[in-house]
XYZ file of C-alpha atoms in Angstrom:
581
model
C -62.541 15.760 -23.226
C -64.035 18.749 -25.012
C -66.106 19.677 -21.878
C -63.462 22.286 -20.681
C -62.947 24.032 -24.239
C -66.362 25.406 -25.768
C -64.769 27.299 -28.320
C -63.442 23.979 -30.122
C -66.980 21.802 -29.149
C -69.108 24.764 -30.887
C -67.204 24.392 -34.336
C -67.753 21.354 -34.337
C -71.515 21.427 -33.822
C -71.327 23.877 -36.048
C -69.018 21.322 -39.045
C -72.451 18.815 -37.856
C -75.054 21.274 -38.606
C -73.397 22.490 -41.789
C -73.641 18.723 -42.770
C -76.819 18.385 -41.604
C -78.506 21.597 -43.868
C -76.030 20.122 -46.761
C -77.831 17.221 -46.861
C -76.038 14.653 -45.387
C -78.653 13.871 -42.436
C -77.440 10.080 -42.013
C -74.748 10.479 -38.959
C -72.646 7.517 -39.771
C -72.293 8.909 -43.395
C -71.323 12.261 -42.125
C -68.925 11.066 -39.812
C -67.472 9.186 -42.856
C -67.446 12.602 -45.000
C -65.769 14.603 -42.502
C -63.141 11.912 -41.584
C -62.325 11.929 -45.050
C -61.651 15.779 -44.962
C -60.176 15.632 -41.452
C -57.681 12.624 -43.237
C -56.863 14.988 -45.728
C -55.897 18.222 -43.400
C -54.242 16.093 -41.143
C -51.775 14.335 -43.687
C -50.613 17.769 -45.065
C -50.095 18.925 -41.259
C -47.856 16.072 -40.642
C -46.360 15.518 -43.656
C -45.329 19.530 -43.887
C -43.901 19.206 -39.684
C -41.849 15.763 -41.095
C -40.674 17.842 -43.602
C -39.678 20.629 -41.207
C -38.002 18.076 -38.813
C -35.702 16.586 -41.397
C -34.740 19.826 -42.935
C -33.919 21.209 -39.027
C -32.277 17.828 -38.237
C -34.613 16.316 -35.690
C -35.147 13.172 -37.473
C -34.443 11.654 -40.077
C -33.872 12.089 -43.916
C -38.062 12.410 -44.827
C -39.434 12.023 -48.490
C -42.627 13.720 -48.746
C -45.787 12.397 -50.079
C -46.776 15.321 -51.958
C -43.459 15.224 -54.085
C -43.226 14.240 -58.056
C -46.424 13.127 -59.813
C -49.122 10.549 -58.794
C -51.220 8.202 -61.832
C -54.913 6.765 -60.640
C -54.948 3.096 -60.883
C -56.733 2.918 -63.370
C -54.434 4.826 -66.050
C -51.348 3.168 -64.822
C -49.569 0.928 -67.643
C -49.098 -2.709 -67.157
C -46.614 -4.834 -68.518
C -47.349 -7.514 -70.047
C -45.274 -11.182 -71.695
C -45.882 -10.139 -75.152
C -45.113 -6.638 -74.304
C -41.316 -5.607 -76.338
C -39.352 -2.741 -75.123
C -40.877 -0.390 -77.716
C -44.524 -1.174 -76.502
C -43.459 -1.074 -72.980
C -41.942 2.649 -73.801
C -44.863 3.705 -75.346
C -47.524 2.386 -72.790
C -45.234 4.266 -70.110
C -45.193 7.655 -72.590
C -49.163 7.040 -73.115
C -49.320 6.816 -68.934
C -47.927 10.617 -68.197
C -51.016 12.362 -69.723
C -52.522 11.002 -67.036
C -50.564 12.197 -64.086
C -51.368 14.454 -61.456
C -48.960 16.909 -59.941
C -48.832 15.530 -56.412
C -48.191 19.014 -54.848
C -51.901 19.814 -55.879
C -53.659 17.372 -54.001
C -52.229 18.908 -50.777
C -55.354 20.663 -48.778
C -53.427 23.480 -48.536
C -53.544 23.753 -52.507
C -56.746 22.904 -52.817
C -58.345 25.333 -50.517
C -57.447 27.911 -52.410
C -59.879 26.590 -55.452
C -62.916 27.953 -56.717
C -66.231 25.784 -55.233
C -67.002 23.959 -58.443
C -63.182 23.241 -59.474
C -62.682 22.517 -55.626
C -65.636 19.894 -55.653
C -64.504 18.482 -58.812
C -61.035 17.954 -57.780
C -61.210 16.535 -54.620
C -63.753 14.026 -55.674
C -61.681 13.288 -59.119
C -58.594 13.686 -57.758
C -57.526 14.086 -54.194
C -60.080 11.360 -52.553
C -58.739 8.559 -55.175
C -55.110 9.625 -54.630
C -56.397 9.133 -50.571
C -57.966 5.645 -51.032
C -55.134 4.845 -52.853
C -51.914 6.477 -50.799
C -50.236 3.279 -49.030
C -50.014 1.496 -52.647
C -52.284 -0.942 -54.552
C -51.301 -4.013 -51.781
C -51.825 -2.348 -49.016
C -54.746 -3.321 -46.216
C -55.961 0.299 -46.413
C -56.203 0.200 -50.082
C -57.784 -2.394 -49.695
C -60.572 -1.390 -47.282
C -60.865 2.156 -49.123
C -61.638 0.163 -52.411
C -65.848 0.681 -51.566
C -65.354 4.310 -50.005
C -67.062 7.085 -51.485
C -66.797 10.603 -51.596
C -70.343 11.981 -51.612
C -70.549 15.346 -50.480
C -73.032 16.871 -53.230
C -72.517 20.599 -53.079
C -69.467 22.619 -53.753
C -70.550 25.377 -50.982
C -70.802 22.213 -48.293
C -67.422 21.462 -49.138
C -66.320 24.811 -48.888
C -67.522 25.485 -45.669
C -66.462 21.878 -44.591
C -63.227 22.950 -45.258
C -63.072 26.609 -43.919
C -64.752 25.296 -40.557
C -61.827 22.258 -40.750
C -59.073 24.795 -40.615
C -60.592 26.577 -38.203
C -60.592 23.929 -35.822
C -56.918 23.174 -36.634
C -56.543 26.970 -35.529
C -57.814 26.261 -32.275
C -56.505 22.823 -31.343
C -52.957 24.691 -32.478
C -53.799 27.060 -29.877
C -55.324 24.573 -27.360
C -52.137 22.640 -27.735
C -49.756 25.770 -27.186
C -51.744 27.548 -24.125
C -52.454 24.330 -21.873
C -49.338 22.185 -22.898
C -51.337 18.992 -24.496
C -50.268 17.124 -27.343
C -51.619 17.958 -30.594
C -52.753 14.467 -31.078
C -54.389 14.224 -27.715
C -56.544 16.829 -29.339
C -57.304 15.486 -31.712
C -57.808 12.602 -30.558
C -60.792 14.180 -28.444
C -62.281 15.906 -31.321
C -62.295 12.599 -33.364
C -63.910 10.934 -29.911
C -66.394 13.592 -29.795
C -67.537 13.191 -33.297
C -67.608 9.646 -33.010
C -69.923 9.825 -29.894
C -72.484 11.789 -32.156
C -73.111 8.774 -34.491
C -76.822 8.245 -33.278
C -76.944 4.696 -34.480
C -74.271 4.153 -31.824
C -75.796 1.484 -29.203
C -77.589 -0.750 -31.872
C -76.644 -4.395 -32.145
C -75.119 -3.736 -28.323
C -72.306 -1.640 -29.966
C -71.140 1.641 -28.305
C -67.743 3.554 -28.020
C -65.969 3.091 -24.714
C -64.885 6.375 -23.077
C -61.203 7.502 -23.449
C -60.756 7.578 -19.741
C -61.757 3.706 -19.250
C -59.578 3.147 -22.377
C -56.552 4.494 -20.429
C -57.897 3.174 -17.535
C -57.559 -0.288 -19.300
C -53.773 0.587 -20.909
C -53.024 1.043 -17.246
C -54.337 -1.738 -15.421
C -52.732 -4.117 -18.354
C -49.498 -2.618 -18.804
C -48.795 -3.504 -22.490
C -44.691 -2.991 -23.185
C -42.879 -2.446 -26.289
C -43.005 -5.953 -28.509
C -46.015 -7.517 -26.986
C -48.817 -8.549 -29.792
C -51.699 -6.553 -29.087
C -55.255 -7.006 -30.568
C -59.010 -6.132 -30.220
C -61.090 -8.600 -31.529
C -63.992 -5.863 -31.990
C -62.065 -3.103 -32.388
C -64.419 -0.566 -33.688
C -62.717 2.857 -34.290
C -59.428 1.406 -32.486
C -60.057 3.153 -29.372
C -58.187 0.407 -27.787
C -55.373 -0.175 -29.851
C -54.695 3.797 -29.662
C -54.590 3.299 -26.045
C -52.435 0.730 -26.191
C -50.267 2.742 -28.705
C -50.211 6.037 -26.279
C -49.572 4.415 -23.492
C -46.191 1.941 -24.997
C -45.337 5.466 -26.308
C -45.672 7.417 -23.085
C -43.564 4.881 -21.275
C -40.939 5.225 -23.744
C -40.819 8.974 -23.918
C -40.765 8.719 -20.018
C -37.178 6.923 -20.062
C -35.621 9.181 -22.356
C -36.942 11.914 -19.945
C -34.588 13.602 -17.143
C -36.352 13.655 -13.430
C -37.231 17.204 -13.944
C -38.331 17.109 -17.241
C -41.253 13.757 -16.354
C -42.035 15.554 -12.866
C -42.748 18.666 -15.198
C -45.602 16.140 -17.103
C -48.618 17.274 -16.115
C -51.867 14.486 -15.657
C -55.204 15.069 -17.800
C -58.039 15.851 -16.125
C -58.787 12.054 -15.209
C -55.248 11.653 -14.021
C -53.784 10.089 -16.611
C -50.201 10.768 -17.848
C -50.094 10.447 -21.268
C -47.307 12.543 -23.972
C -46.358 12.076 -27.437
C -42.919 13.208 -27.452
C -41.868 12.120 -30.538
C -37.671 11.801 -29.854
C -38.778 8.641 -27.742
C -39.821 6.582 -30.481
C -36.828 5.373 -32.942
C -37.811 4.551 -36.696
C -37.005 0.958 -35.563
C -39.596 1.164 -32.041
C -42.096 2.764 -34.259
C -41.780 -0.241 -36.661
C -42.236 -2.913 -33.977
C -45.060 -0.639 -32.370
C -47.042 -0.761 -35.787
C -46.650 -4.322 -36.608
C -47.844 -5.254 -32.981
C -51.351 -3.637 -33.039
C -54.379 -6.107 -34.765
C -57.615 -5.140 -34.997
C -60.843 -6.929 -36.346
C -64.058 -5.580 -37.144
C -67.469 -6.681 -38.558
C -68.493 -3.173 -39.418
C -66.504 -2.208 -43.191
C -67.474 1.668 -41.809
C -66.022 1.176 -38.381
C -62.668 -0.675 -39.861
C -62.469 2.240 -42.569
C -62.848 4.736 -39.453
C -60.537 2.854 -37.145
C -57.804 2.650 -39.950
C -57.815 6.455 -40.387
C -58.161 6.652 -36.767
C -54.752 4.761 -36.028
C -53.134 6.435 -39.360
C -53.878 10.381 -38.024
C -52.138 9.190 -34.717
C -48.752 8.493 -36.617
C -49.518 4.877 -37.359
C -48.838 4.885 -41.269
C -50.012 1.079 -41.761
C -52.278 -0.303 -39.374
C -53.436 -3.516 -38.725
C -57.064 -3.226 -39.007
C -59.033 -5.399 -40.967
C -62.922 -6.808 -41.808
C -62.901 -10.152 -39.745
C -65.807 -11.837 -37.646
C -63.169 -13.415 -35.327
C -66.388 -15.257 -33.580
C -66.994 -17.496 -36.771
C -65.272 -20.270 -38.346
C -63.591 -18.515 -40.939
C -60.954 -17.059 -38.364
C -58.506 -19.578 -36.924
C -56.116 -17.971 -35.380
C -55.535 -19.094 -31.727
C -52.891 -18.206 -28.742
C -51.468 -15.695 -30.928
C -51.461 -12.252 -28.597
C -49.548 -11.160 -25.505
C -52.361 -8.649 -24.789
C -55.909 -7.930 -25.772
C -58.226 -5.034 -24.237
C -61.204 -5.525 -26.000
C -65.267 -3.903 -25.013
C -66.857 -6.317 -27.424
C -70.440 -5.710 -28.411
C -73.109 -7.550 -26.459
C -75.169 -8.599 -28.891
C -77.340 -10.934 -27.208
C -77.506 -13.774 -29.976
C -75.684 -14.812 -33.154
C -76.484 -17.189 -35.713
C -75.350 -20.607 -34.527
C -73.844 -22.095 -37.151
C -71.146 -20.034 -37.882
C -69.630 -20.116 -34.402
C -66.290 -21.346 -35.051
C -65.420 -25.162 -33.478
C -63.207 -24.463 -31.145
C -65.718 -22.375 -28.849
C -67.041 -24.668 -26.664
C -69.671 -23.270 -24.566
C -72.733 -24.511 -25.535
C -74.307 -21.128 -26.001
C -75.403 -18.440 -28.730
C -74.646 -15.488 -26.607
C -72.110 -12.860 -28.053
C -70.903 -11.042 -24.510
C -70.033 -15.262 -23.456
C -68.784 -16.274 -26.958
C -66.265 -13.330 -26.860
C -64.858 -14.099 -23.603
C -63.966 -17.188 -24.521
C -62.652 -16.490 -27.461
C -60.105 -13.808 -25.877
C -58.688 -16.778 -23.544
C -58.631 -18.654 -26.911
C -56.629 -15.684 -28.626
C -54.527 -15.297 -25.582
C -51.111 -16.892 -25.612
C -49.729 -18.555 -22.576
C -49.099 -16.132 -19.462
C -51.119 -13.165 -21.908
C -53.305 -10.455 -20.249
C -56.910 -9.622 -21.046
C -58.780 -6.607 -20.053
C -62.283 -6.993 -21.144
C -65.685 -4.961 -20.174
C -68.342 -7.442 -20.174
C -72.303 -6.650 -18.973
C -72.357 -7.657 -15.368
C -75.100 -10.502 -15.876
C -71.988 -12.527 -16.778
C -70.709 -12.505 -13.359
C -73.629 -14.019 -12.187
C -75.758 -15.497 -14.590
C -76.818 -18.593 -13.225
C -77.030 -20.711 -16.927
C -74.727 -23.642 -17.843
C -72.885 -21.360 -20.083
C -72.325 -18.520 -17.937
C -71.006 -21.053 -15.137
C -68.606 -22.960 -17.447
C -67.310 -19.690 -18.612
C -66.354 -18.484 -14.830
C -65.280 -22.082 -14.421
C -62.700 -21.280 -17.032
C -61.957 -17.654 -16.205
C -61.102 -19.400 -12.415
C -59.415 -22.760 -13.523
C -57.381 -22.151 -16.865
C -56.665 -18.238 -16.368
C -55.372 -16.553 -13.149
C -58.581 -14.072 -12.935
C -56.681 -11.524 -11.346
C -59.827 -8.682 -10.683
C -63.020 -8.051 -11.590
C -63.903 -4.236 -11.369
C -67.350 -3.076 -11.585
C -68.073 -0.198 -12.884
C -71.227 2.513 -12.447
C -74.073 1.933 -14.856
C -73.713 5.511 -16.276
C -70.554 4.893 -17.326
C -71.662 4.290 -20.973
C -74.581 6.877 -21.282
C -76.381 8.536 -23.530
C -75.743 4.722 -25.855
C -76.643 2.186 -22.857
C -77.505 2.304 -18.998
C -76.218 -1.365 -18.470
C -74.111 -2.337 -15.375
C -70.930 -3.457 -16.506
C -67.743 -4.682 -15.117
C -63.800 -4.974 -16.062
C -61.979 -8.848 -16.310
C -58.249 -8.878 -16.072
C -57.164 -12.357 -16.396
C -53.920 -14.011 -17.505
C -54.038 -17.687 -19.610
C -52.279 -20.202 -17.411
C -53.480 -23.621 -19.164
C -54.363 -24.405 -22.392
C -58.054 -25.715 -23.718
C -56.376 -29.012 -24.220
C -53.969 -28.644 -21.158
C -54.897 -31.276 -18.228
C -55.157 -28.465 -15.475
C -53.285 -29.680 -12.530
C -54.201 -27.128 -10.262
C -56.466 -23.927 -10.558
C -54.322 -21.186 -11.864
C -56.444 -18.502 -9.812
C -55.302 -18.108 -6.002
C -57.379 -15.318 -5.155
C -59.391 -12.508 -6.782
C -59.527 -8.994 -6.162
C -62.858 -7.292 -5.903
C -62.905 -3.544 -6.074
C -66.874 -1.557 -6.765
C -65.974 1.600 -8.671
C -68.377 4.530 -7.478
C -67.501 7.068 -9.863
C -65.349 7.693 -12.422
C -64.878 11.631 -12.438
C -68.081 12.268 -14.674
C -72.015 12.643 -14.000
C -73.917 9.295 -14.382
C -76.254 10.696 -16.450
C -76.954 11.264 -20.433
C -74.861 15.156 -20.066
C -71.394 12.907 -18.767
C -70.114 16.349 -17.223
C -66.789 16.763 -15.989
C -67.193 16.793 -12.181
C -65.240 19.156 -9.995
C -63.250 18.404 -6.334
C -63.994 20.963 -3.445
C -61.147 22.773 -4.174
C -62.450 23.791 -8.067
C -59.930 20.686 -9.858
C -61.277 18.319 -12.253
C -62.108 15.013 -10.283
C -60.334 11.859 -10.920
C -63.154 9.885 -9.118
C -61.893 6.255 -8.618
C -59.359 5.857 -11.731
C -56.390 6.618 -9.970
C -56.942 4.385 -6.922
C -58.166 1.572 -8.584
C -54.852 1.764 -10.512
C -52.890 2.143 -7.367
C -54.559 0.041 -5.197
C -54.654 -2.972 -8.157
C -50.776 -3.133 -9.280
C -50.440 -2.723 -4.626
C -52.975 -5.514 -4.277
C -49.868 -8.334 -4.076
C -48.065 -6.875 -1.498
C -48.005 -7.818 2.188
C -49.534 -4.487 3.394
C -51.847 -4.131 0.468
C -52.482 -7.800 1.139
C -53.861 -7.620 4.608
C -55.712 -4.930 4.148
C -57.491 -6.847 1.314
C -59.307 -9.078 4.103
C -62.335 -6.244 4.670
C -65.639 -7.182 2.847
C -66.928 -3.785 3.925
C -64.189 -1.673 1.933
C -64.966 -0.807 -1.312
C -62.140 -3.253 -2.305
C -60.951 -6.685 -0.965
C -59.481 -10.042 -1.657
C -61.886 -13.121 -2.449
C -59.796 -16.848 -2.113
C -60.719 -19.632 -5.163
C -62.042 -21.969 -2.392
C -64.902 -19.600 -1.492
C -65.437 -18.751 -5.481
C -66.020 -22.514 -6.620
C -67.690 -23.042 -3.155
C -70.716 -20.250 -4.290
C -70.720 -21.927 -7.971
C -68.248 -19.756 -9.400
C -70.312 -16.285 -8.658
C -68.228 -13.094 -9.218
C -70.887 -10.747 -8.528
C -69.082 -8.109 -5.995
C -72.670 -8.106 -4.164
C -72.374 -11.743 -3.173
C -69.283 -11.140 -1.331
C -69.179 -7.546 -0.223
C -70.479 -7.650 3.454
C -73.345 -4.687 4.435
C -72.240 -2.474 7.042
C -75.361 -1.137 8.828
C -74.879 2.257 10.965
C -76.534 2.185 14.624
C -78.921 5.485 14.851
C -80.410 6.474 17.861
C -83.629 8.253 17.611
C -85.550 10.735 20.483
C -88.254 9.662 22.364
C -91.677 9.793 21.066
C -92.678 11.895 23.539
C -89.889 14.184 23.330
C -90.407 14.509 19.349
C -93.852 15.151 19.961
C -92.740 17.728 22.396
C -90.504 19.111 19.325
C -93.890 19.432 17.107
C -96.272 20.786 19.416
C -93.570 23.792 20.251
C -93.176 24.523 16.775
C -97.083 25.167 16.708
C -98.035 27.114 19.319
C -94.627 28.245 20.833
C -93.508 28.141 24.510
C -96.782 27.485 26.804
C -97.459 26.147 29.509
C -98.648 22.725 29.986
C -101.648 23.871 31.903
C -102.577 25.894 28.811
C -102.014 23.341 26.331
C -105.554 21.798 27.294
C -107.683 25.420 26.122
C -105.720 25.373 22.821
C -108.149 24.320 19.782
C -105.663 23.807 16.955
C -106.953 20.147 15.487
C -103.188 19.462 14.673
C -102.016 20.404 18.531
C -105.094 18.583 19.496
C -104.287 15.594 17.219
C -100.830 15.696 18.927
C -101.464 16.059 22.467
C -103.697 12.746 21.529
C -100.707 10.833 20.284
C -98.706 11.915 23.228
C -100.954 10.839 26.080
C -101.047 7.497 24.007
C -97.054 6.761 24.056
C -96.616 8.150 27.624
């Protein structure tokens, strides 16, 4: 979070404002612009440190992607059947007046241009050489085919650029001075722009905080060859949880004792590190090839591949899918999805794909369902849903629960404060975790759920209101609030000890059995269950706290006296004590 480093939130206010004057006043365009630029810094960052690392021997042989000469699409010569040698030779001689030193579409070359050459060759050059970097097949190609570079003045750009590079200065710094990874970083900068988008919040849409992201990873556990996927994935936020955490875990084994006690949590207790040693060219394959993502938004899908690609993720799965209608078929394909999927209220009933079977138009129901669908046999879910699904008391809602209780082992439901997603929304909602026991065709022989496990999150280490600030312990540190327990006390919650002490309705966690659920028509509101616990005060006397008042008036007198004084109040009072006596 960029609470605790002003320096680094005031650039980039000041990167919005400069957008703002340049005008580019839309902030979902803007956010598009600078990604662009911040795409472009950050691939000549890594690809000069992978560079670097081969040459010192850390990894492995690396070929640039600024090396030899690059040919837009458009110029590049194309064999055809009729085509002889000679032709061929000459198409391919005709092709090089096209081609563009590579080494000049590095921002580091560029930079150094004049405004009006600058413009003109980032636009003409650099931005088609980005849309077209993994190759003409790939699924980012593919999705950067209706991107469009649009900033209009050469002075924007330049001062879009200066202002980038002074950012990089300062996340360098961040990263040396207070030990975070570089990507971590940058990974908040790119969540703090992202939280400036004001259209964020329409159609029921809004970014989930990093912390309840991690929160998520942690509660799930996703390992090292699982199939991972958010069906409404946004900007990835998920899947670059997912990611970070895998990778954390790794790094973690190749660590000595020393070296992972030396790991020091975030500032919502989260341990989370990037070393890169941990992850082998042939982990780093699997990991890419097990994220999916699928987005209804072309913006948000072009946002979330970049996202993924800037974290070291060269081709991510990302792509333009409503996985809600009937064009997308896929079914018990994943061993994991964390998903916050919009909640839209209604969607247009006849595309809802066939295999959905709740008899309902709403999205936040739809979506559930669809996860169990999406889930293989014995896969995990995390999913934030509004809490009116927990209780809503329509035929849909109930045969959703039904399911969640029946065909899944709904191992928790977490609720969460209702300022958890402020400034977008002030709605209550709640975490799922379920696993897929049975089958929607499976005869269910017995319930997969045994019991559930309630726990009512109070705070989560931030104000509940619109300002989110980072809230502080007694003792000056940056408060975890209830992240770390819930975490604890969840992955505990199966063990005799943990188990017994699960039994007390008045805790802010406990155990529910399935008996109890089906016997209250599937409810999983916390509320219904949680028992009250009412605190015995004893009050004074009337008399004596009238006693209290009248000495605070007129100060230590005698009673005899009392009867001369004319104060109305002390008179008043005197009144109302001869009445209770």
């Amino acid at each position: 979070m960029l609470q605790n480093n002003p320096e680094l939130k005031s650039k980039i206010d000041q990167l919005w404002n400069k957008f703002w004057s340049g005008g580019i006043s839309n902030p979902l365009t803007a956010i598009e612009q600078i990604t662009y630029l911040l795409f472009m810094k950050r691939l000549d960052e890594l690809d000069l440190k992978r560079q670097a690392d081969a040459k010192d021997g850390w990894s492995d042989p690396y070929q640039s992607k600024f090396e030899g000469y690059w040919i837009p699409p458009e110029y590049r010569a194309r064999r055809e059947e009729k085509d002889s040698d000679a032709d061929w030779a000459k198409k391919l001689e005709e092709e090089k007046k096209y081609q563009v030193e590579k080494r000049t579409l590095r921002w580091s070359e560029f930079k150094r241009m004049q405004a009006e050459d600058m413009l003109q060759h980032v636009q003409g050059k650099v931005f088609p050489f980005l849309k077209d970097l993994n190759g003409a097949e790939s699924n980012f190609t593919h999705h950067m085919k209706n991107a469009v570079f649009i900033i209009p003045k050469p002075s924007l750009l330049v001062e879009a650029v200066k202002t980038i590079d002074e950012i990089f200065i300062v996340m360098e710094k961040d990263s040396k001075e207070k030990g975070q990874a570089f990507q971590d970083i940058q990974g908040d900068v790119y969540e703090y722009l992202l939280s400036e988008i004001a259209s964020a919040g329409k159609n029921g849409q809004f970014r989930t905080p990093r912390h309840i992201i991690k929160l998520l990873a942690d509660l799930v556990q996703p390992q090292l060859g699982h199939k991972i996927a958010d069906p409404a994935c946004g900007s990835g936020g998920f899947l670059l949880g997912a990611y970070q955490y895998i990778v954390t875990q790794l790094a973690l084994k190749s660590l000595k004792k020393k070296e992972r006690e030396a790991l020091e949590p975030d500032e919502d207790g989260f341990v989370r590190t990037s070393v890169a040693a941990a992850l082998t060219e042939k982990a780093q394959a699997i990991l890419s090839a097990s994220l999916w993502g699928y987005d209804i938004d072309s913006t948000m899908v072009r946002l979330g591949l970049m996202n993924l690609m800037m974290h070291g993720i060269d081709e991510p799965n990302i792509d333009y899918k409503d996985t809600l209608s009937k064009s997308y078929t896929q079914e018990a394909e994943y061993d994991i999805i964390m998903a916050n999927p919009p909640f839209t209220g209604s969607i247009d009933k006849g595309d809802i794909n066939e295999n959905l079977k709740l008899a309902t138009t709403k999205s936040e129901l739809l979506f559930v369902e669809n996860i169990y669908r999406l889930l293989k046999k014995g896969g995990t879910a995390g999913v934030i849903v509004p809490q009116g699904v927990l209780f809503g008391s329509g035929k849909a809602f109930k045969d959703l629960r039904k399911l969640l209780v029946e065909r899944c082992d709904l191992k928790a439901v977490i609720t969460l404060p209702s300022g958890v997603f402020k400034p977008y929304a002030g709605v209550s909602t709640a975490i799922l975790l379920f696993t897929k026991v049975w089958g929607p065709k499976d005869k269910v022989d017995q319930p997969a759920t045994e019991h559930v496990w309630f726990y009512e999150m109070a705070a989560d280490g931030y104000s509940l209101d619109d300002k989110r600030s980072k809230q502080k312990t007694a003792d000056g540190k940056d408060s975890w609030g209830d992240l770390q327990d819930i975490i604890e006390k969840y992955h505990a919650r199966s063990t005799k000890n943990q188990a017994e002490k699960n039994t007390d309705r008045t805790a802010k966690y406990f155990m529910v059995p399935r008996c109890e659920i089906e016997a209250e028509g599937y409810d999983l509101s916390l509320s219904h269950y949680k028992e009250d616990v009412f605190e015995e005060v004893h009050y004074d006397a009337p008399g004596v706290i009238l006693d209290r008042l009248i000495q605070a008036e007129v100060g230590d007198v005698e009673e005899a006296e009392l009867a001369n004084v004319q104060s109305g109040i002390v008179r008043e009072l005197l009144e109302l004590k001869g009445m209770v006596e």
